[in-house]
Amino acid sequence: MDSQHLNPSSLKSRFTARFLRALIKINAQKPISSSSPRDIFQRYQRIKVAADKSMAYSVRSRRTWSRATLWKLRSRSRRRLASSGRRSSIKTRTTTTTTTTTTSTNHRAAIVEKTSHEKENKEDHVGLAVQAEELRELVPGGESMDLCNLLDETAHYIKCLTTQVQVMKKIANLYSLE
Amino acid sequence: MEKDQVFMGEGLNRAAAVQAGWNSCSFGMEMETDELNCVGSCFLNPKWHNSMDQSDPFESALSSMVCSPAASNAGSTNFPASGDNTMMTDLIGKLGNICNTGDISPQSLIKPPNTNNNCSSNTSCYTSPLDSPTKLNLSIMGGNQILKHPSLVPVSADPVFAERAARFSCFNGLNAQLGVTEAEFVQLTRVSTNQSIMVTGSQVHVPDSNKNTLQDGNSCSDKRNSRLSRCSSPENGDSKDESSISEQIPGVGSSIKAQNDANARKRKSMPRGKAKETPSPAAADAKIAEENDESTAKRSKQQNDSAKAENKENPKPPEPPKDYIHVRARRGQATDSHSLAERVRREKISERMKFLQDLVPGCNKVTGKALMLDEIINYVQSLQRQVEFLSMKLATVNPRMNANTEALLSKDMFRSRGSLPHSHYPMDSSALAFGLRYQPQQGLPMNNGISNDTQIQFSMNPANAALHKTQGLQLPPVDGISDANPQIGSFWDDDLQSIVQMGFGQNQPQSCQ
């Protein structure tokens, strides 16, 4: 059998390491024997978040979609903390407000830019506005990009998604083999 | 007149760049920047046609392009090598297509220059860079890069190119040629003012300094000198030649855009194309130039020249141009700045769509952007749903996170962070093997105990792994593992397979060392 020496720092290995670690942590938190649907659903959500997070972390901030994903996750966790009424909620609220203000300004600027770009693009791609909108919704962070960059991000996002799916499939297979 | 000179200057710049590339890539760049700077300064003065200041930069520019062909032929008036001429024409043609962002694949066009034995050595150095860049690179790379590899995109030789090459060859620094070139200039450019001729003539005189530098390309330019006879023919004041020459000369620059017979209208496209060379920083200038160009060709050429001068000045300041996407208006296409910019955008988008087509399976039959986008959207949605489904599966299907997964994880951590030194590995793997091997025999209760032990072992491993981050993974060969577990078969980790098989009761002593 050939021994494949994968690049130790490839996207796949980075993602796998992170995801497995998160997985172990999640599974360690609750014994899996209890299989109430609620618990399962919770675990599913956590695993999903872990998967997205580990993928976004593996990409660092090099891509808009990874940055958007990380920001979304962080803001969501902060909101959760804030809603739970912990002491840190004050801190989180301030941070969230600051982040929200920054993001809102970013979004506003982005939207302005987007509309201007859209105006230009509309001349070229009259019929593609609808699909472009759909794509923007799908790709995280895609709301504020012109079509050109959006396609770039989409390509990278697709690549990362396929890696994610591959690795998760293998892990699921390994687990289910037992 | 000025326009003609401007065109010639542009063409000369290109030829200079070509020749610069001829000599050596690095050296050529030096020359090229020098020439460009000279030419840029030449166009600094909108009224350059009235002043002789430009003569110096223009001289150097001319000399650069002149010298490279002339250097090899220094002293010889006979240039029978036809291959060189083809070479020259090919190179000029290559320049013409450098800015063709979409249509011509470099590989296919590399052939013609290679056929020239004389200049094969010269071209060889370009084929390698030519092979790698794709259309994407061409469009994305800045103009400076394009200029640096002027021969990157060769174009099938065109007889018109040959003519133009001959014209340029006429600019060689040989005195005998000078006379011819001067006369030719008179007719070529229909310069009402003699200054242009003198400028060009004086430019040709400069080559001495550059001759040494451009020795290599001269051999290839020998061919051009053979055209001197033809160059001299216009000297006779043949109006037909004059018109043809004047048409072709500007076409040299515009030929870069398209291989078409230059006509008067082509001159108009030249400034437009040049204007587009600096879309980002000189957008205003480009627009100015565009506006000028939009007027008829008969419009004040001075304005065109000044606009061109500004454009040339901007793209070729003392520092080499950076990140300029040189776009040329193609024949038969609208050439105002808006449409050019749109075309650039469209081409970028189509490039990316093609790339996405490769990523998304089953997209080959789909044609059209809308359908492609639909496919892409469907694919992204399906991938996201798959991730959700798999995470649900992992949430439910994973009853036991035991030593198996821990072993997997440790292995993954080994792999992702680099391997432990080989000495450590046997210990770890043996620990793994022992821990995992016992597992199936002793049933569940023991699993926890053993998992604890293995956990302890594993906890050491990450520390070790962290210590040796950058080492390549030196896993022992896993040849002993049979494909007993087909589901794992294609996993990217053979080690994982080994671990899993170990864990699943297949006591194989392989990966222990």
XYZ file of C-alpha atoms in Angstrom:
691
model
C 0.000 0.000 0.000
C 1.324 3.381 -0.704
C 1.922 5.607 2.205
C 0.649 9.005 1.387
C 2.549 11.667 3.128
C 0.121 14.461 3.219
C 1.288 17.960 3.628
C 1.112 18.369 7.371
C -0.197 21.847 7.084
C -2.682 21.330 4.325
C -6.187 22.526 4.700
C -7.435 19.013 5.101
C -5.137 18.085 7.931
C -5.680 21.351 9.701
C -9.381 20.979 9.491
C -9.308 17.363 10.518
C -7.225 18.002 13.565
C -9.375 20.833 14.749
C -12.598 19.110 14.020
C -11.628 15.921 15.748
C -10.533 17.794 18.762
C -13.798 19.635 18.894
C -15.644 16.414 18.345
C -13.936 14.726 21.206
C -14.675 17.673 23.391
C -18.305 17.612 22.463
C -18.599 13.954 23.056
C -16.828 14.217 26.314
C -19.238 16.782 27.548
C -22.203 14.490 27.494
C -22.259 10.767 27.486
C -23.588 9.635 24.266
C -25.570 6.885 25.781
C -28.330 9.295 26.528
C -30.006 9.658 23.236
C -32.855 11.925 23.832
C -33.727 13.781 20.698
C -33.053 17.054 22.345
C -29.610 16.001 23.356
C -28.952 14.680 19.960
C -30.136 17.857 18.397
C -27.967 19.880 20.667
C -24.997 17.791 19.863
C -25.775 18.055 16.226
C -25.820 21.782 16.426
C -22.601 21.868 18.334
C -20.970 19.555 15.891
C -22.145 21.643 12.999
C -20.822 24.768 14.587
C -17.586 23.008 15.352
C -17.273 21.894 11.785
C -17.826 25.358 10.399
C -15.613 26.895 12.984
C -12.760 24.516 12.441
C -12.964 25.020 8.737
C -13.001 28.758 9.089
C -10.086 28.603 11.467
C -8.157 26.440 9.128
C -8.539 29.071 6.478
C -7.670 31.794 8.944
C -8.789 35.154 7.802
C -7.503 34.899 4.337
C -10.910 34.715 2.850
C -13.919 36.876 3.234
C -16.200 33.957 3.815
C -14.042 32.582 6.589
C -13.933 35.928 8.272
C -17.662 36.280 7.950
C -18.219 32.813 9.339
C -15.989 33.408 12.298
C -17.593 36.705 13.006
C -21.020 35.182 12.791
C -20.109 32.399 15.145
C -18.463 34.706 17.595
C -21.338 37.119 17.600
C -23.746 34.266 18.022
C -21.859 32.920 20.994
C -21.665 36.353 22.473
C -25.338 36.839 22.038
C -25.950 33.549 23.697
C -23.804 34.497 26.584
C -25.492 37.822 26.833
C -28.921 36.289 26.787
C -27.987 33.830 29.477
C -27.424 36.795 31.708
C -23.953 36.009 32.820
C -21.636 38.528 34.211
C -19.700 38.590 31.058
C -22.784 39.673 29.259
C -21.937 43.256 29.920
C -18.617 42.840 28.346
C -20.066 40.901 25.517
C -22.733 43.444 24.984
C -20.230 46.177 24.646
C -18.146 44.097 22.385
C -21.151 43.106 20.406
C -22.241 46.670 20.093
C -18.863 47.703 18.940
C -18.696 44.845 16.567
C -22.180 45.468 15.398
C -21.457 49.107 14.822
C -18.357 48.298 12.926
C -20.078 45.627 11.000
C -23.041 47.801 10.383
C -20.822 50.490 9.016
C -19.012 47.908 7.036
C -22.254 46.564 5.780
C -23.501 49.986 4.944
C -20.386 50.749 3.064
C -20.485 47.360 1.537
C -24.051 47.774 0.522
C -23.272 51.088 -1.048
C -20.383 49.572 -2.824
C -22.481 46.641 -3.761
C -25.179 48.756 -5.259
C -22.672 50.738 -7.218
C -21.097 47.559 -8.409
C -24.450 46.155 -9.124
C -25.272 49.112 -11.226
C -22.200 48.515 -13.246
C -22.688 44.837 -13.377
C -26.258 45.112 -14.310
C -25.230 46.495 -17.574
C -23.250 43.393 -18.218
C -25.236 40.719 -16.537
C -28.802 41.655 -16.598
C -30.071 38.182 -16.095
C -27.565 37.168 -13.484
C -28.654 39.441 -10.718
C -31.039 36.868 -9.334
C -28.502 34.106 -9.191
C -25.913 36.454 -7.875
C -28.248 37.282 -5.047
C -28.813 33.649 -4.278
C -25.126 32.992 -4.291
C -24.570 35.896 -1.999
C -26.967 34.411 0.467
C -25.312 31.044 0.301
C -21.748 32.098 0.639
C -21.115 33.625 4.025
C -19.942 37.144 3.745
C -21.031 37.370 0.210
C -23.445 40.180 0.620
C -20.869 42.826 0.119
C -18.987 41.646 -2.876
C -19.236 42.276 -6.501
C -19.753 39.374 -8.788
C -16.114 38.979 -9.589
C -14.980 38.570 -6.023
C -18.070 36.622 -5.237
C -17.108 34.010 -7.756
C -13.648 33.889 -6.298
C -14.989 33.362 -2.845
C -17.418 30.794 -4.105
C -14.640 28.780 -5.670
C -12.629 28.730 -2.485
C -15.714 28.065 -0.440
C -16.630 25.116 -2.590
C -13.172 23.725 -2.237
C -13.305 23.990 1.517
C -16.776 22.562 1.681
C -15.761 19.528 -0.292
C -12.836 19.000 2.020
C -15.117 19.314 4.983
C -17.585 16.855 3.582
C -14.858 14.407 2.738
C -13.335 14.446 6.169
C -16.635 14.272 7.953
C -17.695 11.380 5.806
C -14.609 9.472 6.689
C -15.000 10.166 10.336
C -18.607 9.148 10.276
C -17.668 5.982 8.501
C -15.038 5.215 11.012
C -17.425 5.752 13.827
C -20.151 3.761 12.261
C -17.849 0.877 11.675
C -17.816 -0.057 15.267
C 1.861 63.402 -37.666
C 2.306 63.500 -34.026
C -0.024 60.704 -33.827
C 2.038 58.736 -36.189
C 5.048 59.438 -34.196
C 3.226 58.529 -31.114
C 2.241 55.280 -32.647
C 5.716 54.678 -33.723
C 6.896 55.487 -30.316
C 4.522 53.011 -28.892
C 5.513 50.427 -31.332
C 9.084 51.174 -30.604
C 8.446 50.804 -26.995
C 6.984 47.472 -27.631
C 9.790 46.488 -29.841
C 12.169 47.762 -27.268
C 10.484 45.639 -24.745
C 10.674 42.728 -27.066
C 14.266 43.233 -27.662
C 14.859 43.728 -24.051
C 13.328 40.400 -23.510
C 15.483 39.039 -26.196
C 18.704 39.713 -24.512
C 17.806 38.366 -21.189
C 14.811 38.561 -19.125
C 16.400 40.501 -16.350
C 18.531 42.583 -18.521
C 15.734 43.236 -20.822
C 13.727 44.557 -17.991
C 16.358 47.050 -17.197
C 16.486 48.182 -20.707
C 12.828 48.177 -20.939
C 12.309 50.338 -17.959
C 14.916 52.673 -19.206
C 13.287 52.902 -22.514
C 9.940 53.273 -20.993
C 11.120 55.971 -18.736
C 12.628 57.732 -21.633
C 9.536 57.427 -23.620
C 7.437 58.410 -20.704
C 9.401 61.524 -20.236
C 9.148 61.981 -23.905
C 5.465 62.270 -23.633
C 5.550 64.463 -20.645
C 5.468 67.455 -22.815
C 2.262 67.611 -24.699
C 3.878 69.804 -27.205
C 6.669 67.507 -27.695
C 6.348 67.730 -31.350
C 7.390 71.283 -31.113
C 10.322 70.788 -28.913
C 13.330 68.767 -29.376
C 13.442 67.649 -25.834
C 11.850 64.421 -26.583
C 14.461 63.605 -28.984
C 16.705 62.293 -26.301
C 14.277 59.925 -24.698
C 12.853 59.056 -27.973
C 16.301 58.463 -29.214
C 17.058 56.112 -26.474
C 13.764 54.431 -26.948
C 14.349 54.088 -30.583
C 17.881 53.110 -30.064
C 16.904 50.427 -27.691
C 14.681 48.793 -30.130
C 16.962 49.658 -32.885
C 20.032 48.448 -31.235
C 18.941 45.055 -30.386
C 18.308 44.215 -33.939
C 21.176 46.325 -35.056
C 23.750 45.122 -32.659
C 24.171 41.793 -34.218
C 24.208 43.299 -37.589
C 26.587 45.990 -36.697
C 28.457 46.866 -39.716
C 26.697 44.483 -41.953
C 24.209 45.614 -44.364
C 23.243 42.277 -45.575
C 20.671 40.447 -43.592
C 19.601 37.550 -45.538
C 18.412 35.437 -42.720
C 14.812 35.151 -43.341
C 14.269 33.285 -40.188
C 15.294 36.254 -38.188
C 12.765 38.376 -39.815
C 10.122 35.880 -39.070
C 11.464 35.839 -35.608
C 11.158 39.523 -35.324
C 7.717 39.530 -36.702
C 6.744 36.794 -34.386
C 8.065 38.663 -31.447
C 6.273 41.782 -32.428
C 3.225 39.738 -32.967
C 3.646 38.306 -29.556
C 3.664 41.746 -28.158
C 0.523 42.395 -29.984
C -1.254 39.622 -28.270
C 0.107 40.109 -24.860
C -2.926 42.037 -23.946
C -5.277 39.656 -25.512
C -6.630 38.353 -22.362
C -8.918 35.774 -23.546
C -8.444 34.505 -26.930
C -5.091 33.089 -27.468
C -3.533 30.361 -25.499
C 0.130 30.887 -25.053
C 1.045 27.328 -25.641
C -0.401 27.120 -29.033
C 1.301 30.241 -30.073
C 4.681 29.336 -28.856
C 5.269 27.148 -31.842
C 6.020 29.726 -34.489
C 8.969 31.313 -32.812
C 10.447 28.010 -31.979
C 10.629 27.089 -35.557
C 13.254 29.674 -36.105
C 16.534 28.019 -35.585
C 18.572 31.122 -35.520
C 16.678 32.633 -32.755
C 15.757 29.456 -31.034
C 18.164 30.250 -28.330
C 16.517 33.528 -27.845
C 13.099 32.125 -27.821
C 13.908 29.218 -25.625
C 14.190 31.418 -22.692
C 10.706 32.590 -23.283
C 8.954 29.400 -23.874
C 9.289 28.259 -20.351
C 7.651 31.282 -18.881
C 5.247 31.124 -21.687
C 4.180 27.656 -20.903
C 3.143 28.308 -17.436
C 1.079 31.420 -17.624
C -2.450 30.944 -18.535
C -4.916 33.353 -19.774
C -5.809 34.030 -16.229
C -2.303 35.045 -15.492
C -2.151 37.227 -18.490
C -5.154 39.113 -17.531
C -4.314 39.367 -13.918
C -0.707 40.145 -14.198
C 0.088 43.725 -14.359
C 1.353 45.432 -17.328
C 4.826 45.452 -16.018
C 4.905 41.746 -16.092
C 3.532 41.741 -19.515
C 6.212 44.076 -20.512
C 8.798 42.030 -18.836
C 7.885 39.035 -20.850
C 7.056 40.633 -24.068
C 7.312 37.425 -25.895
C 4.951 35.711 -23.612
C 2.123 35.550 -25.987
C 3.371 34.998 -29.393
C 1.110 35.493 -32.212
C 1.121 33.778 -35.448
C 3.230 35.762 -37.727
C 1.387 38.032 -39.917
C 2.754 39.329 -43.107
C 1.725 42.734 -41.962
C 3.823 42.182 -38.925
C 6.678 41.389 -41.116
C 6.160 44.667 -42.783
C 6.111 46.458 -39.539
C 9.088 44.604 -38.341
C 10.816 45.695 -41.413
C 9.855 49.202 -40.634
C 11.318 48.907 -37.251
C 14.333 47.258 -38.559
C 14.768 50.265 -40.654
C 15.400 52.151 -37.515
C 18.584 50.329 -36.948
C 21.517 52.316 -35.950
C 23.418 51.806 -39.079
C 24.062 55.007 -40.803
C 23.229 53.613 -44.111
C 19.973 52.630 -42.739
C 19.584 55.855 -41.004
C 19.330 57.698 -44.173
C 16.775 55.308 -45.363
C 14.939 55.364 -42.155
C 14.881 59.045 -42.071
C 13.488 59.229 -45.461
C 11.116 56.538 -44.597
C 10.085 58.403 -41.603
C 9.248 61.303 -43.690
C 6.894 59.270 -45.661
C 5.815 56.944 -42.995
C 4.624 59.550 -40.671
C 3.695 62.195 -43.136
C 5.208 64.432 -40.676
C 4.550 67.916 -41.589
C 7.199 69.033 -39.238
C 10.663 67.915 -39.803
C 11.304 67.644 -36.186
C 9.786 64.291 -35.934
C 12.002 63.003 -38.612
C 14.970 64.564 -37.041
C 13.923 63.168 -33.799
C 13.671 59.742 -35.158
C 16.795 60.174 -37.082
C 18.657 61.391 -34.105
C 17.193 58.637 -32.105
C 18.711 56.199 -34.358
C 22.034 57.750 -33.767
C 22.101 56.950 -30.172
C 22.297 53.235 -30.329
C 25.932 53.048 -29.478
C 25.382 52.931 -25.828
C 22.713 50.395 -26.181
C 24.264 48.341 -28.843
C 26.242 46.341 -26.445
C 23.259 45.593 -24.427
C 21.149 44.500 -27.242
C 23.559 42.319 -29.014
C 21.595 39.186 -28.718
C 18.516 40.315 -30.369
C 20.295 41.586 -33.339
C 20.759 38.267 -34.887
C 17.105 37.948 -34.984
C 16.718 41.338 -36.367
C 18.953 40.679 -39.268
C 15.946 39.867 -41.149
C 14.629 43.267 -40.749
C 17.558 44.824 -42.389
C 16.829 42.780 -45.368
C 13.776 44.840 -45.632
C 15.834 47.914 -45.909
C 15.561 47.685 -49.566
C 11.902 47.876 -49.136
C 12.297 50.632 -46.697
C 14.238 52.545 -49.156
C 11.581 52.155 -51.713
C 9.279 54.576 -50.083
C 12.137 56.912 -50.218
C 11.301 57.353 -53.760
C 8.211 59.076 -52.770
C 5.852 56.430 -53.773
C 2.596 57.625 -52.514
C 1.183 54.201 -52.332
C 3.970 52.980 -50.206
C 3.703 56.018 -48.170
C 0.117 55.442 -47.372
C 0.657 51.810 -46.794
C 3.590 52.470 -44.606
C 1.885 55.153 -42.683
C -0.975 52.867 -42.258
C 1.138 50.019 -41.198
C 3.343 51.898 -38.863
C 0.594 52.906 -36.575
C -0.714 49.482 -37.082
C 2.373 48.153 -35.464
C 1.221 49.435 -32.223
C -2.318 48.578 -32.890
C -1.322 45.267 -34.227
C -0.747 44.473 -30.731
C -4.419 44.622 -30.393
C -5.375 42.694 -33.374
C -3.761 41.301 -36.364
C -5.453 43.481 -38.798
C -4.279 45.601 -41.578
C -3.689 48.928 -40.072
C -5.809 51.603 -41.403
C -6.347 55.134 -40.434
C -8.914 54.095 -37.940
C -6.420 51.934 -36.210
C -4.552 54.948 -35.092
C -7.537 55.889 -33.146
C -7.612 52.598 -31.391
C -4.025 52.963 -30.408
C -4.517 55.811 -28.034
C -7.595 54.155 -26.741
C -5.779 50.975 -26.125
C -2.990 52.816 -24.491
C -5.458 54.671 -22.461
C -6.782 51.479 -21.111
C -3.410 50.389 -20.027
C -3.772 52.239 -16.825
C -7.309 51.755 -15.810
C -6.862 52.191 -12.166
C -4.605 55.100 -11.534
C -5.000 56.843 -14.791
C -8.650 56.245 -15.084
C -9.154 59.915 -15.392
C -6.487 60.169 -17.972
C -7.865 57.224 -19.739
C -11.203 58.862 -19.770
C -9.649 61.957 -21.090
C -7.929 60.011 -23.724
C -11.060 58.139 -24.429
C -12.997 61.251 -24.820
C -10.404 62.496 -27.177
C -10.444 59.332 -29.058
C -14.101 59.162 -29.291
C -13.987 62.077 -31.544
C -13.157 61.378 -35.072
C -9.712 60.460 -36.046
C -9.327 63.754 -37.712
C -9.904 65.420 -34.423
C -7.116 67.397 -32.952
C -4.376 64.912 -32.885
C -2.590 67.088 -30.484
C -5.159 66.353 -27.917
C -4.807 62.732 -28.592
C -1.150 62.964 -28.308
C -1.341 64.901 -25.151
C -3.765 62.448 -23.731
C -1.575 59.683 -24.877
C 1.334 61.477 -23.429
C -0.412 61.658 -20.163
C -1.359 58.074 -20.385
C 2.090 57.054 -21.287
C 3.447 59.151 -18.572
C 1.288 57.561 -15.989
C 1.911 53.996 -16.831
C 5.574 54.523 -17.253
C 6.751 56.733 -14.496
C 10.191 56.258 -13.143
C 9.051 53.204 -11.366
C 7.751 50.382 -13.422
C 4.018 50.209 -13.778
C 2.368 48.020 -11.306
C -0.834 46.111 -11.427
C -1.958 47.669 -14.608
C -4.124 45.467 -16.613
C -3.392 46.311 -20.147
C -6.416 46.026 -22.223
C -6.619 46.720 -25.818
C -9.656 47.519 -27.718
C -10.254 44.798 -30.150
C -11.190 45.329 -33.659
C -14.803 45.912 -34.180
C -15.527 46.524 -30.553
C -16.503 49.622 -28.740
C -13.522 51.374 -27.393
C -14.770 53.869 -24.907
C -13.465 53.560 -21.438
C -16.665 52.249 -20.000
C -16.998 49.418 -22.396
C -13.358 48.556 -22.055
C -13.620 48.399 -18.331
C -16.720 46.347 -18.652
C -15.010 44.045 -20.991
C -12.207 43.555 -18.526
C -14.709 42.762 -15.866
C -16.577 40.422 -18.080
C -13.450 38.579 -18.966
C -12.491 38.254 -15.369
C -15.865 36.909 -14.561
C -15.801 34.437 -17.373
C -12.408 33.243 -16.241
C -13.738 32.621 -12.817
C -16.767 30.900 -14.195
C -14.531 28.548 -16.085
C -12.591 27.831 -12.967
C -15.774 27.135 -11.125
C -16.828 24.870 -13.903
C -13.903 22.669 -13.111
C -14.745 22.643 -9.471
C -18.367 21.827 -9.803
C -18.850 18.367 -11.182
C -21.144 17.910 -14.067
C -20.940 21.445 -15.261
C -19.280 20.791 -18.517
C -22.416 20.522 -20.523
C -23.907 23.614 -19.103
C -23.373 26.680 -21.145
C -24.225 30.181 -20.260
C -23.606 32.104 -17.165
C -27.093 31.860 -15.782
C -27.239 28.100 -15.963
C -23.749 27.830 -14.621
C -24.649 29.985 -11.695
C -27.684 27.839 -11.079
C -25.528 24.782 -11.041
C -23.078 26.391 -8.713
C -25.822 27.444 -6.381
C -27.233 23.961 -6.338
C -23.871 22.492 -5.660
C -23.114 24.827 -2.803
C -26.505 24.124 -1.314
C -25.977 20.415 -1.607
C -22.588 20.658 0.034
C -23.957 22.641 2.900
C -26.766 20.156 3.351
C -24.267 17.363 3.286
C -22.306 18.985 6.051
C -25.432 19.282 8.120
C -26.377 15.720 7.469
C -22.973 14.453 8.363
C -22.864 16.427 11.531
C -26.230 14.975 12.449
C -24.870 11.590 11.684
C -21.863 12.184 13.820
C -24.083 13.326 16.618
C -26.124 10.163 16.549
C -23.929 7.482 15.192
C -21.139 8.084 17.556
C -21.950 6.174 20.650
C -18.472 5.598 21.864
C -15.687 8.016 21.747
C -13.156 5.561 22.884
C -9.600 4.711 22.286
C -10.273 4.338 18.628
C -11.186 7.876 18.110
C -8.556 8.987 20.470
C -6.038 7.041 18.532
C -7.388 8.539 15.387
C -7.137 11.924 16.829
C -3.662 11.408 18.055
C -2.667 10.119 14.712
C -4.248 13.076 13.090
C -2.469 15.366 15.387
C 0.740 13.614 14.584
C 0.098 14.033 10.985
C -1.099 17.552 11.007
C 1.681 18.803 13.150
C 4.425 16.771 11.729
C 5.680 13.527 12.981
C 7.415 12.549 16.077
C 10.908 11.463 15.652
C 11.136 7.969 14.596
C 12.412 6.865 17.929
C 9.291 7.998 19.613
C 6.995 6.478 17.207
C 7.465 2.845 18.049
C 6.671 3.615 21.612
C 3.531 5.401 20.733
C 2.399 2.942 18.213
C 3.093 0.105 20.478
C 1.076 1.800 23.126
C -1.629 2.280 20.636
C -1.416 -1.256 19.492
C -1.536 -2.610 22.944
C -4.301 -0.423 24.035
C -6.331 -1.016 21.001
C -5.626 -4.605 20.708
C -6.917 -5.345 24.087
C -10.010 -3.493 23.515
C -12.133 -5.857 21.572
C -11.158 -8.810 23.656
C -12.124 -7.423 26.934
C -15.324 -5.792 26.059
C -16.759 -2.603 27.147
C -15.732 -2.310 30.758
C -12.143 -2.647 29.900
C -12.429 -0.107 27.241
C -12.706 2.654 29.678
C -9.752 1.450 31.612
C -7.660 0.983 28.596
C -8.830 4.158 27.145
C -7.612 5.827 30.239
C -4.257 4.253 29.812
C -4.100 5.123 26.226
C -5.276 8.533 27.043
C -2.345 8.962 29.273
C -0.141 7.771 26.530
C -1.840 10.015 24.091
C -1.473 12.982 26.279
C 2.223 12.536 26.025
C 2.118 12.263 22.336
C 0.666 15.623 21.580
C 3.387 17.158 23.645
C 5.922 15.265 21.676
C 4.208 16.102 18.513
C 4.202 19.721 19.402
C 7.905 19.583 19.915
C 8.549 18.332 16.478
C 6.316 20.382 14.410
C 7.988 20.724 11.154
C 9.230 17.250 10.714
C 7.779 15.307 7.947
C 5.621 12.508 8.958
C 7.737 9.423 9.240
C 5.181 6.804 9.648
C 6.253 3.258 9.360
C 5.155 1.571 6.263
C 1.722 0.251 6.524
C 2.157 -2.246 3.842
C 1.104 -4.982 6.111
C -2.354 -3.660 6.320
C -4.708 -5.411 4.079
C -7.694 -3.758 2.631
C -9.862 -5.681 4.899
C -11.841 -2.637 5.637
C -12.923 -1.290 2.339
C -14.788 1.580 3.793
C -11.619 3.087 5.024
C -9.908 2.333 1.833
C -9.592 5.700 0.354
C -9.050 7.647 3.475
C -6.196 9.926 3.143
C -4.454 8.421 6.060
C -3.075 5.037 5.724
C -2.128 5.344 9.292
C -5.682 5.884 10.219
C -6.511 2.730 8.449
C -3.893 0.936 10.375
C -5.174 2.315 13.584
C -8.726 1.506 12.822
C -7.871 -1.979 11.839
C -5.895 -2.388 14.930
C -8.786 -1.130 16.939
C -11.209 -3.315 15.185
C -9.574 -6.462 16.268
C -7.353 -7.179 13.414
C -4.268 -7.809 15.316
C -1.723 -6.807 12.863
C 1.665 -6.047 14.202
C 2.507 -3.803 11.377
C 2.623 -0.235 12.322
C 4.544 -0.854 15.418
C 7.739 0.304 13.948
